[in-house]
GROMACS .gro file of C-alpha atoms in nm:
model
  197
    1UNK     CA    1   0.178   5.694  -1.708
    2UNK     CA    2   0.485   5.516  -1.567
    3UNK     CA    3   0.789   5.402  -1.764
    4UNK     CA    4   0.659   5.044  -1.752
    5UNK     CA    5   0.444   4.897  -2.026
    6UNK     CA    6   0.091   4.808  -1.909
    7UNK     CA    7  -0.013   4.452  -2.009
    8UNK     CA    8  -0.376   4.451  -1.899
    9UNK     CA    9  -0.623   4.640  -1.687
   10UNK     CA   10  -0.552   4.414  -1.384
   11UNK     CA   11  -0.174   4.456  -1.402
   12UNK     CA   12  -0.030   4.791  -1.315
   13UNK     CA   13   0.312   4.721  -1.463
   14UNK     CA   14   0.519   4.484  -1.672
   15UNK     CA   15   0.859   4.347  -1.574
   16UNK     CA   16   0.999   4.470  -1.904
   17UNK     CA   17   1.063   4.846  -1.869
   18UNK     CA   18   1.023   5.037  -2.195
   19UNK     CA   19   0.909   5.363  -2.339
   20UNK     CA   20   0.738   5.205  -2.635
   21UNK     CA   21   0.652   4.871  -2.784
   22UNK     CA   22   0.897   4.931  -3.066
   23UNK     CA   23   1.190   4.973  -2.824
   24UNK     CA   24   1.079   4.659  -2.635
   25UNK     CA   25   1.074   4.457  -2.955
   26UNK     CA   26   1.420   4.583  -3.053
   27UNK     CA   27   1.558   4.494  -2.708
   28UNK     CA   28   1.409   4.141  -2.729
   29UNK     CA   29   1.553   4.096  -3.077
   30UNK     CA   30   1.901   4.201  -2.960
   31UNK     CA   31   1.881   3.965  -2.663
   32UNK     CA   32   1.755   3.683  -2.885
   33UNK     CA   33   2.022   3.741  -3.150
   34UNK     CA   34   2.301   3.745  -2.889
   35UNK     CA   35   2.160   3.433  -2.720
   36UNK     CA   36   2.138   3.250  -3.052
   37UNK     CA   37   2.493   3.351  -3.147
   38UNK     CA   38   2.621   3.229  -2.810
   39UNK     CA   39   2.437   2.898  -2.852
   40UNK     CA   40   2.575   2.864  -3.205
   41UNK     CA   41   2.931   2.912  -3.076
   42UNK     CA   42   2.869   2.648  -2.808
   43UNK     CA   43   2.722   2.404  -3.060
   44UNK     CA   44   3.016   2.452  -3.299
   45UNK     CA   45   3.262   2.388  -3.018
   46UNK     CA   46   3.070   2.078  -2.910
   47UNK     CA   47   3.050   1.950  -3.268
   48UNK     CA   48   3.428   1.990  -3.313
   49UNK     CA   49   3.496   1.793  -2.994
   50UNK     CA   50   3.253   1.520  -3.093
   51UNK     CA   51   3.409   1.500  -3.439
   52UNK     CA   52   3.757   1.453  -3.289
   53UNK     CA   53   3.634   1.180  -3.055
   54UNK     CA   54   3.418   1.010  -3.315
   55UNK     CA   55   3.707   0.969  -3.563
   56UNK     CA   56   3.903   0.778  -3.297
   57UNK     CA   57   3.602   0.566  -3.196
   58UNK     CA   58   3.500   0.483  -3.553
   59UNK     CA   59   3.845   0.354  -3.640
   60UNK     CA   60   3.858   0.150  -3.315
   61UNK     CA   61   3.512   0.002  -3.383
   62UNK     CA   62   3.609  -0.074  -3.743
   63UNK     CA   63   3.913  -0.271  -3.624
   64UNK     CA   64   3.702  -0.452  -3.363
   65UNK     CA   65   3.440  -0.550  -3.625
   66UNK     CA   66   3.711  -0.682  -3.858
   67UNK     CA   67   3.852  -0.901  -3.578
   68UNK     CA   68   3.505  -1.039  -3.497
   69UNK     CA   69   3.437  -1.116  -3.864
   70UNK     CA   70   3.775  -1.286  -3.891
   71UNK     CA   71   3.698  -1.506  -3.588
   72UNK     CA   72   3.351  -1.590  -3.724
   73UNK     CA   73   3.504  -1.697  -4.054
   74UNK     CA   74   3.754  -1.919  -3.871
   75UNK     CA   75   3.479  -2.081  -3.663
   76UNK     CA   76   3.261  -2.138  -3.970
   77UNK     CA   77   3.543  -2.312  -4.152
   78UNK     CA   78   3.597  -2.570  -3.876
   79UNK     CA   79   3.409  -2.889  -3.955
   80UNK     CA   80   3.318  -3.138  -3.682
   81UNK     CA   81   3.520  -3.460  -3.665
   82UNK     CA   82   3.322  -3.745  -3.806
   83UNK     CA   83   3.469  -3.973  -3.535
   84UNK     CA   84   3.325  -3.760  -3.254
   85UNK     CA   85   2.954  -3.812  -3.176
   86UNK     CA   86   2.744  -3.499  -3.185
   87UNK     CA   87   2.608  -3.420  -2.840
   88UNK     CA   88   2.232  -3.434  -2.815
   89UNK     CA   89   2.122  -3.148  -2.589
   90UNK     CA   90   1.763  -3.262  -2.554
   91UNK     CA   91   1.856  -3.473  -2.250
   92UNK     CA   92   2.009  -3.178  -2.066
   93UNK     CA   93   1.913  -3.167  -1.702
   94UNK     CA   94   1.999  -2.801  -1.628
   95UNK     CA   95   1.849  -2.568  -1.886
   96UNK     CA   96   1.896  -2.258  -1.672
   97UNK     CA   97   1.523  -2.196  -1.686
   98UNK     CA   98   1.324  -2.240  -1.370
   99UNK     CA   99   1.605  -2.163  -1.128
  100UNK     CA  100   1.406  -1.950  -0.885
  101UNK     CA  101   1.396  -1.898  -0.514
  102UNK     CA  102   1.117  -2.064  -0.319
  103UNK     CA  103   0.982  -1.925   0.008
  104UNK     CA  104   1.034  -2.196   0.276
  105UNK     CA  105   0.718  -2.101   0.472
  106UNK     CA  106   0.468  -2.099   0.185
  107UNK     CA  107   0.641  -2.299  -0.088
  108UNK     CA  108   0.566  -2.015  -0.331
  109UNK     CA  109   0.811  -1.867  -0.580
  110UNK     CA  110   0.974  -1.548  -0.449
  111UNK     CA  111   0.891  -1.261  -0.687
  112UNK     CA  112   1.023  -0.908  -0.637
  113UNK     CA  113   0.818  -0.591  -0.672
  114UNK     CA  114   1.047  -0.504  -0.962
  115UNK     CA  115   0.932  -0.819  -1.145
  116UNK     CA  116   0.568  -0.745  -1.057
  117UNK     CA  117   0.603  -0.398  -1.210
  118UNK     CA  118   0.662  -0.553  -1.556
  119UNK     CA  119   0.314  -0.710  -1.546
  120UNK     CA  120   0.101  -0.396  -1.559
  121UNK     CA  121  -0.138  -0.440  -1.853
  122UNK     CA  122  -0.483  -0.590  -1.907
  123UNK     CA  123  -0.322  -0.868  -2.111
  124UNK     CA  124  -0.064  -0.945  -1.839
  125UNK     CA  125  -0.166  -0.806  -1.502
  126UNK     CA  126  -0.012  -0.890  -1.165
  127UNK     CA  127  -0.068  -0.725  -0.830
  128UNK     CA  128   0.038  -0.780  -0.472
  129UNK     CA  129  -0.211  -0.822  -0.188
  130UNK     CA  130  -0.096  -0.914   0.162
  131UNK     CA  131   0.257  -0.988   0.031
  132UNK     CA  132   0.135  -1.250  -0.218
  133UNK     CA  133   0.164  -1.194  -0.593
  134UNK     CA  134  -0.148  -1.261  -0.798
  135UNK     CA  135  -0.185  -1.294  -1.176
  136UNK     CA  136  -0.527  -1.134  -1.218
  137UNK     CA  137  -0.528  -1.129  -1.600
  138UNK     CA  138  -0.800  -1.393  -1.635
  139UNK     CA  139  -1.011  -1.231  -1.362
  140UNK     CA  140  -0.993  -0.895  -1.541
  141UNK     CA  141  -1.076  -1.049  -1.880
  142UNK     CA  142  -1.393  -1.200  -1.736
  143UNK     CA  143  -1.499  -0.861  -1.594
  144UNK     CA  144  -1.585  -1.023  -1.261
  145UNK     CA  145  -1.484  -0.743  -1.023
  146UNK     CA  146  -1.794  -0.583  -0.866
  147UNK     CA  147  -1.632  -0.238  -0.869
  148UNK     CA  148  -1.535  -0.269  -1.234
  149UNK     CA  149  -1.200  -0.344  -1.394
  150UNK     CA  150  -1.087   0.021  -1.381
  151UNK     CA  151  -1.056  -0.001  -1.002
  152UNK     CA  152  -0.809  -0.287  -1.036
  153UNK     CA  153  -0.630  -0.151  -1.345
  154UNK     CA  154  -0.463   0.132  -1.154
  155UNK     CA  155  -0.292  -0.120  -0.923
  156UNK     CA  156  -0.161  -0.358  -1.188
  157UNK     CA  157   0.213  -0.393  -1.134
  158UNK     CA  158   0.192  -0.256  -0.779
  159UNK     CA  159   0.122  -0.356  -0.420
  160UNK     CA  160  -0.254  -0.311  -0.379
  161UNK     CA  161  -0.270  -0.417  -0.013
  162UNK     CA  162  -0.367  -0.076   0.126
  163UNK     CA  163  -0.640  -0.028  -0.136
  164UNK     CA  164  -0.770  -0.381  -0.073
  165UNK     CA  165  -0.778  -0.318   0.303
  166UNK     CA  166  -0.933   0.028   0.261
  167UNK     CA  167  -1.233  -0.105   0.071
  168UNK     CA  168  -1.295  -0.371   0.333
  169UNK     CA  169  -1.305  -0.685   0.119
  170UNK     CA  170  -1.455  -1.001   0.265
  171UNK     CA  171  -1.288  -1.333   0.346
  172UNK     CA  172  -1.458  -1.470   0.036
  173UNK     CA  173  -1.283  -1.214  -0.184
  174UNK     CA  174  -0.944  -1.317  -0.042
  175UNK     CA  175  -1.026  -1.689  -0.081
  176UNK     CA  176  -1.132  -1.628  -0.442
  177UNK     CA  177  -0.788  -1.477  -0.511
  178UNK     CA  178  -0.603  -1.792  -0.402
  179UNK     CA  179  -0.644  -1.959  -0.742
  180UNK     CA  180  -0.457  -1.665  -0.900
  181UNK     CA  181  -0.153  -1.669  -0.666
  182UNK     CA  182   0.180  -1.701  -0.851
  183UNK     CA  183   0.429  -1.611  -0.578
  184UNK     CA  184   0.522  -1.412  -0.272
  185UNK     CA  185   0.738  -1.106  -0.215
  186UNK     CA  186   1.090  -1.141  -0.074
  187UNK     CA  187   1.110  -1.090   0.305
  188UNK     CA  188   1.267  -0.744   0.272
  189UNK     CA  189   0.982  -0.616   0.049
  190UNK     CA  190   0.689  -0.744   0.253
  191UNK     CA  191   0.449  -0.514   0.440
  192UNK     CA  192   0.358  -0.801   0.677
  193UNK     CA  193  -0.006  -0.691   0.709
  194UNK     CA  194  -0.264  -0.955   0.790
  195UNK     CA  195  -0.635  -0.945   0.698
  196UNK     CA  196  -0.856  -0.785   0.967
  197UNK     CA  197  -1.132  -1.045   0.946
   0.00000   0.00000   0.00000
C-alpha cells in the first residue's frame, strides 16, 4: 500500500498524505488550531481599531444630536405672528409630483428600465414590449393569458420583446395590450424592433 490514505475503491489516493488516520487527525487539528489562533489575533486587532474609531465617532455623533435637538427646541418655541396670515398650501400649483418627461413622438411618459424593474410582482407587474411599458397587473389577475400567467411572470420587470417575438403573437395580441400601456422607454434604452406582421 502507498503512503497515501485510500478514500474509496474508485480513488487510488488521497491528497492528504499520512501513515494512519490518527496522524491525519492530529495534523488537521494542529492546522485548525493554528488557523483559529491566527484568526483570533486578527479579530482582536480589528476590534481594537474599531473601538478607537468608534469612541471618536460616538462623541462626534453625540455632539451633533445635541445641536439638532437644540435647534428643534428653538424652532418649536417660535410662535407665528398673529398679524401674518397663514399660507394655505392647498392652492399650490407646483407640488413636485407629476414632473415627468414625455416622449414627443408618442406623447407617452418616458419610463426607464430601472423604474420598470421595481414593478416585478403579481400585484404590481410591468413589462416592456416593443419599447413600450405595459402595466399588466390587471391582465394577470384575470388569468387571461392563453399560455398561463407563469409564462408572463418571469418577464415582469423586464423587457419581454424577444420572448414576445419568439412566440409569434398576433396583431390582436399587440392591440389588446394597448389599453395597458403606461409609458415608453427612453431613446437610449430602446431596442427599436418593430412587429413582423
